[in-house]
Amino acid sequence: MSKVEIKAPMPGVFYRKPAPDSPPFKADGEDVALGDVVGLIEVMKSFHEITAAVSGKSVRFLLDDAEAIMAGQVIAELEG
Amino acid sequence: MAIGSLLIANRGEIAVRIIRAARSLGIRTVQAHSAADADSLAVRMADEAVLIGPPPAAKSYLDIDAVMKAARATGVDAVHPGYGFLAENADFAEAVASAGLIFIGPDASAIRLLGDKVAARKVAREAGVPTVPGSAGRVAGIEEARALVEEIGFPVMIKAAAGGGGRGIRIVRDFAEFEKQFPQAASEAQAAFGDGGLYIEKVIENARHIEVQILGDGENVIHCFERECSLQRRRQKVWEEAPAFGLSAAVRSALTESAVALAKSVRYKGAGTVEYLYDPGTQAFYFIEVNTRIQVEHPVTEMITGIDLVSEMIRIAGGEPLSIPQDAVRISGHAIECRINAEDPAQNFMPSPGQVSGLKVPEGAGLRFDTMLYEGYWVPPFYDSLLGKMIAHGADRHDAIARMEAALKALAIGGIKTTVPLHLAIAANPDVAAGAVHTKYLEGWLADAPLNAAASQTETA
């Protein structure tokens, strides 16, 4: 089993949920398929969906909801 | 009480603008900033800077407790809220006043009153300011709605009382459509919002956005004429002018007098803006709302009147009466402002934060660039994309457009994408030159993608 990463394509604020009172797009431990939405990044007040460019099992997020993020920073790890 | 020091509870170009105005009045400045803005121009310019929280605005610039803590810790006399963030937050104005400090703006009760859409419309009507024709509230049923439509004429909007943000709105153009749509709208509103209540409002087609700048000291109110802000994208103003084009002297005086009457009726104190929809076909204007703060586009008014609005609002807050009588406010020439945003107009206005690798700003008669940029500055991704405002003043509108075009060509911002190519295209647009625009014009024109061809010449300074 190798480890694969989901990285931020742009800097901003990372959100794990579509709205403050919604459940997260992906809970820790869930599987992720290619193209699944795993979060949102708010950059300059506009929101961009972050989709997985890889698929894998048992996702583990390295950031909390509403945390600042740099471009290229690892958002989550998956079992590839 | 005269203000000796003030805290700037904002960031970006307006923070820089406030520091300049304060300095011209001999006032000491303290810049409140998030961790992401430690290297900002405002922090560098201010006499003192104080960290108020992490980058996300909710935890810094929008955090009333954090801002108040900074105000108390630095011992300032006053707080300037700028625009956006907490500028029109009545609770914040109240917190500043309860701490024994001066809020540079109207008091909390005026912010609360004018910030409530329904209450503000009532204030406007009572002051004799025309509002968009429609029902005063919910209509009781289709008979009442039909009678109202007969009176105000088509097209009308049927709006769900419980809707908002553009949801639950239908536009109808004749009685056949009206008879069909009204019952549908009612049952849909009931299903969607659990409330079938409906409003009726007249649709003002091809409306322009015109707004009047006001200054009040609590006793007297003056206007500083009007601005034209019809070129908008996603309800954000893009290009603004002063004065509005093609207004007759009679319309201009009715418009500005209505704004003064409204402000006087609430004994307005500070700088404010009364916004209107203007129907160029009938020359009628209709109240939209009052903004109880300094606006982004205030420089165009400053350029045509010679009044320093930011200084004036600080002096009023410090207890001074208005320094200018109404008959001394005159329009000289024409001014235009272009909002330069960190967005790529060739890529659907994708945000473009990053490092400014080079900066060349044109200088010349009638030019002004209000900005937070300097060479090497990292534009953070956490806030809105406004980098600065290019402002050009000319003898007339034609001259102002020509000066703006030359200034935009000479402005070079390297390392990030900006909306300069959009403004160059607007400056060359014949409909803009003719004044044949309205609030939906720019989006319609952009849908034809006029900017993709011009994209290759995007700033390489």
mmCIF file of N, CA and C in Angstrom, chain B residues 84 155 301 305 364 395:
data_model
loop_
_atom_site.group_PDB
_atom_site.id
_atom_site.type_symbol
_atom_site.label_atom_id
_atom_site.label_comp_id
_atom_site.label_asym_id
_atom_site.label_seq_id
_atom_site.Cartn_x
_atom_site.Cartn_y
_atom_site.Cartn_z
ATOM 1 N N GLY B 84 -16.738 47.955 3.924
ATOM 2 C CA GLY B 84 -16.753 46.498 4.086
ATOM 3 C C GLY B 84 -16.481 46.128 5.540
ATOM 4 N N PRO B 155 -43.321 45.917 -17.117
ATOM 5 C CA PRO B 155 -43.181 44.614 -16.472
ATOM 6 C C PRO B 155 -43.118 44.736 -14.958
ATOM 7 N N THR B 301 -15.645 61.692 -6.736
ATOM 8 C CA THR B 301 -16.304 62.885 -6.189
ATOM 9 C C THR B 301 -15.264 63.899 -5.714
ATOM 10 N N THR B 305 -14.946 67.798 -7.118
ATOM 11 C CA THR B 305 -15.364 68.859 -6.183
ATOM 12 C C THR B 305 -14.190 69.467 -5.415
ATOM 13 N N GLY B 364 0.867 62.221 -13.612
ATOM 14 C CA GLY B 364 0.559 63.296 -14.535
ATOM 15 C C GLY B 364 -0.613 64.093 -14.036
ATOM 16 N N ALA B 395 -11.117 67.554 -18.444
ATOM 17 C CA ALA B 395 -11.949 68.746 -18.621
ATOM 18 C C ALA B 395 -13.409 68.360 -18.861
#
